[in-house]
Amino acid sequence: MADLRLFIAARPPDTVRRGLSDLLGLLGSRGDGVKWVGSDSIHLTLKFLGSVNEAKVGAINDTAARCVRGVGEIALSVGGVGAFPNMRRPRVVWVGLAGQVERLVSLADAFEDACFTLGFPKEGRAFRPHLTLGRVRDLLSVETIKKIEQSKDVVLGDMIVDALELIKSDLHPSGAVYTTLSHFPLT
């Protein structure tokens, strides 16, 4: 059986995606040192599983179904642009999440523990919910840094996390192509 590149995530609603598309249009420009993510590809990753043998998908599905059982919808607001680890040495440009973040962190922690029992390594750092806008490849231009700092208070709308997905990522030169393998309602 083949290996699949997998992760567990939630997708933002179309209203937030439109806002993300507009924001990316304001932030991004050719040659700015960032590989910007297409707005249709932006997602909220709870657990990156990496390269997984296809034979494990059934066990992952069972585990995910157990983790989401009885959780209920999680209400979030999307807004505020920043960078990891910080603006002095940015590697990832992101938009933040507020609202019922503690519930989201608890759900991510449950996935972390459950996936560990399946043989997946634990993440070396605490879960920090965000939507990745771009990955910094080079030094950011002064103009891009200014645009990010001017967007720190941007509000893009509300996001109700009512389901998670097991997503397969196929890497191509033009970018990753995502395919949903399984869907797990939180309600």
Short mmCIF file of C-alpha atoms in Angstrom, two decimals:
data_model
loop_
_atom_site.label_atom_id
_atom_site.label_comp_id
_atom_site.label_asym_id
_atom_site.label_seq_id
_atom_site.Cartn_x
_atom_site.Cartn_y
_atom_site.Cartn_z
CA MET A 1 0.00 0.00 0.00
CA ALA A 2 1.12 3.53 -0.75
CA ASP A 3 2.01 6.28 1.68
CA LEU A 4 -0.25 9.33 1.85
CA ARG A 5 0.59 12.79 3.20
CA LEU A 6 -2.27 13.45 5.66
CA PHE A 7 -3.55 16.01 8.14
CA ILE A 8 -6.71 16.71 10.14
CA ALA A 9 -8.22 20.14 9.62
CA ALA A 10 -11.29 22.38 9.41
CA ARG A 11 -12.05 24.56 6.41
CA PRO A 12 -13.22 28.17 6.76
CA PRO A 13 -16.59 29.16 5.30
CA ASP A 14 -16.84 30.92 1.93
CA THR A 15 -17.41 34.32 3.56
CA VAL A 16 -14.07 34.06 5.39
CA ARG A 17 -12.38 32.68 2.25
CA ARG A 18 -13.45 35.78 0.31
CA GLY A 19 -11.98 37.96 3.04
CA LEU A 20 -8.78 35.90 3.00
CA SER A 21 -8.57 36.29 -0.78
CA ASP A 22 -8.91 40.08 -0.46
CA LEU A 23 -6.32 40.14 2.34
CA LEU A 24 -3.86 38.07 0.29
CA GLY A 25 -4.37 40.52 -2.58
CA LEU A 26 -3.35 43.37 -0.26
CA LEU A 27 -0.41 41.58 1.38
CA GLY A 28 1.15 39.64 -1.45
CA SER A 29 3.23 40.81 -4.34
CA ARG A 30 5.66 39.11 -6.66
CA GLY A 31 9.21 38.95 -5.32
CA ASP A 32 8.27 39.79 -1.72
CA GLY A 33 10.02 36.72 -0.28
CA VAL A 34 6.81 34.85 0.63
CA LYS A 35 5.11 31.84 -0.95
CA TRP A 36 1.50 32.86 -0.40
CA VAL A 37 -1.19 30.19 -0.01
CA GLY A 38 -4.16 30.30 -2.38
CA SER A 39 -7.31 31.31 -0.48
CA ASP A 40 -9.06 28.08 -1.56
CA SER A 41 -6.29 26.05 0.12
CA ILE A 42 -6.33 27.80 3.50
CA HIS A 43 -7.41 25.55 6.36
CA LEU A 44 -7.16 25.23 10.14
CA THR A 45 -4.82 22.30 10.84
CA LEU A 46 -5.41 20.48 14.12
CA LYS A 47 -2.92 17.68 13.52
CA PHE A 48 -0.38 17.13 10.75
CA LEU A 49 0.17 13.39 10.42
CA GLY A 50 2.79 13.44 7.66
CA SER A 51 3.55 10.44 5.49
CA VAL A 52 1.15 7.66 6.47
CA ASN A 53 0.74 4.16 5.11
CA GLU A 54 -2.68 3.83 3.49
CA ALA A 55 -3.40 0.81 5.70
CA LYS A 56 -3.60 3.16 8.75
CA VAL A 57 -6.43 5.33 7.34
CA GLY A 58 -9.16 3.16 8.91
CA ALA A 59 -7.60 3.46 12.37
CA ILE A 60 -7.20 7.23 11.91
CA ASN A 61 -10.87 7.51 10.92
CA ASP A 62 -11.98 5.52 13.99
CA THR A 63 -9.78 7.66 16.24
CA ALA A 64 -11.03 10.92 14.72
CA ALA A 65 -14.66 9.85 15.10
CA ARG A 66 -14.03 9.16 18.80
CA CYS A 67 -12.24 12.50 19.31
CA VAL A 68 -15.06 14.62 17.88
CA ARG A 69 -17.94 12.72 19.51
CA GLY A 70 -19.98 15.09 21.63
CA VAL A 71 -17.70 18.11 21.09
CA GLY A 72 -20.30 20.37 19.43
CA GLU A 73 -19.70 23.40 17.26
CA ILE A 74 -16.80 25.72 18.07
CA ALA A 75 -17.39 29.43 17.37
CA LEU A 76 -14.36 31.42 16.25
CA SER A 77 -13.68 34.85 14.82
CA VAL A 78 -10.98 35.24 12.19
CA GLY A 79 -8.69 38.25 12.11
CA GLY A 80 -5.38 39.84 12.91
CA VAL A 81 -2.25 39.13 10.89
CA GLY A 82 1.04 38.10 12.47
CA ALA A 83 4.08 35.89 11.97
CA PHE A 84 5.75 32.88 13.58
CA PRO A 85 8.05 32.87 15.41
CA ASN A 86 7.90 36.71 15.38
CA MET A 87 8.13 39.71 13.03
CA ARG A 88 11.91 39.99 13.50
CA ARG A 89 12.48 36.48 12.09
CA PRO A 90 9.23 35.54 10.34
CA ARG A 91 8.91 32.05 8.85
CA VAL A 92 5.10 31.83 8.58
CA VAL A 93 2.61 34.66 8.01
CA TRP A 94 -0.77 33.86 9.57
CA VAL A 95 -4.19 35.21 10.42
CA GLY A 96 -5.36 34.60 13.97
CA LEU A 97 -8.40 33.07 15.61
CA ALA A 98 -10.33 34.21 18.67
CA GLY A 99 -13.49 33.08 20.42
CA GLN A 100 -13.82 29.53 21.75
CA VAL A 101 -10.10 28.91 21.28
CA GLU A 102 -9.80 26.92 24.53
CA ARG A 103 -12.30 24.37 23.19
CA LEU A 104 -10.36 24.17 19.93
CA VAL A 105 -7.09 23.65 21.83
CA SER A 106 -8.73 20.89 23.91
CA LEU A 107 -9.87 19.17 20.71
CA ALA A 108 -6.39 19.48 19.17
CA ASP A 109 -4.88 18.06 22.38
CA ALA A 110 -7.29 15.12 22.23
CA PHE A 111 -6.17 14.44 18.64
CA GLU A 112 -2.54 14.76 19.68
CA ASP A 113 -2.94 12.15 22.42
CA ALA A 114 -5.10 9.82 20.32
CA CYS A 115 -2.73 9.95 17.35
CA PHE A 116 0.21 9.25 19.66
CA THR A 117 -1.45 5.95 20.62
CA LEU A 118 -1.52 5.14 16.87
CA GLY A 119 2.24 5.66 16.66
CA PHE A 120 2.40 9.28 15.48
CA PRO A 121 4.96 11.49 17.24
CA LYS A 122 3.74 14.31 19.44
CA GLU A 123 4.24 17.85 18.25
CA GLY A 124 7.18 19.47 20.01
CA ARG A 125 5.33 22.73 20.69
CA ALA A 126 1.93 23.83 21.97
CA PHE A 127 -0.96 24.09 19.50
CA ARG A 128 -1.44 27.71 18.38
CA PRO A 129 -4.59 27.98 16.25
CA HIS A 130 -4.14 30.02 13.08
CA LEU A 131 -4.70 30.02 9.34
CA THR A 132 -1.43 30.06 7.38
CA LEU A 133 -1.33 32.78 4.72
CA GLY A 134 2.21 32.23 3.51
CA ARG A 135 5.63 30.77 4.17
CA VAL A 136 8.60 33.11 4.19
CA ARG A 137 11.30 31.90 1.79
CA ASP A 138 13.64 34.84 1.95
CA LEU A 139 13.95 38.11 3.84
CA LEU A 140 10.69 39.99 3.85
CA SER A 141 10.68 43.27 2.02
CA VAL A 142 10.18 46.40 4.11
CA GLU A 143 6.95 46.97 2.17
CA THR A 144 5.61 43.50 3.06
CA ILE A 145 6.50 43.94 6.74
CA LYS A 146 4.65 47.25 6.71
CA LYS A 147 1.57 45.65 5.09
CA ILE A 148 1.54 42.84 7.66
CA GLU A 149 1.85 45.28 10.56
CA GLN A 150 -0.97 47.41 9.11
CA SER A 151 -3.17 44.26 8.99
CA LYS A 152 -2.69 43.25 12.61
CA ASP A 153 -6.23 44.37 13.51
CA VAL A 154 -8.06 43.22 10.36
CA VAL A 155 -11.37 41.39 11.00
CA LEU A 156 -12.41 38.76 8.44
CA GLY A 157 -15.57 37.34 10.01
CA ASP A 158 -16.81 34.36 11.94
CA MET A 159 -16.00 30.69 11.52
CA ILE A 160 -18.06 27.90 13.05
CA VAL A 161 -16.07 24.69 13.24
CA ASP A 162 -18.80 22.08 12.91
CA ALA A 163 -16.74 19.34 11.26
CA LEU A 164 -13.18 18.19 10.74
CA GLU A 165 -11.73 16.45 7.73
CA LEU A 166 -8.97 13.95 7.09
CA ILE A 167 -7.20 15.54 4.14
CA LYS A 168 -4.66 14.13 1.72
CA SER A 169 -2.06 16.55 0.41
CA ASP A 170 -0.41 15.92 -2.96
CA LEU A 171 2.58 18.18 -3.53
CA HIS A 172 3.05 19.66 -7.01
CA PRO A 173 5.38 22.41 -8.32
CA SER A 174 2.35 24.72 -8.57
CA GLY A 175 1.40 24.01 -4.94
CA ALA A 176 -0.38 21.42 -2.82
CA VAL A 177 -3.62 19.82 -3.99
CA TYR A 178 -5.95 18.80 -1.15
CA THR A 179 -8.44 15.95 -1.23
CA THR A 180 -10.85 15.21 1.61
CA LEU A 181 -10.76 11.51 2.49
CA SER A 182 -13.13 11.57 5.49
CA HIS A 183 -15.53 13.99 7.17
CA PHE A 184 -16.19 14.09 10.95
CA PRO A 185 -19.15 16.22 12.17
CA LEU A 186 -18.70 17.76 15.62
CA THR A 187 -22.42 17.92 16.35
#
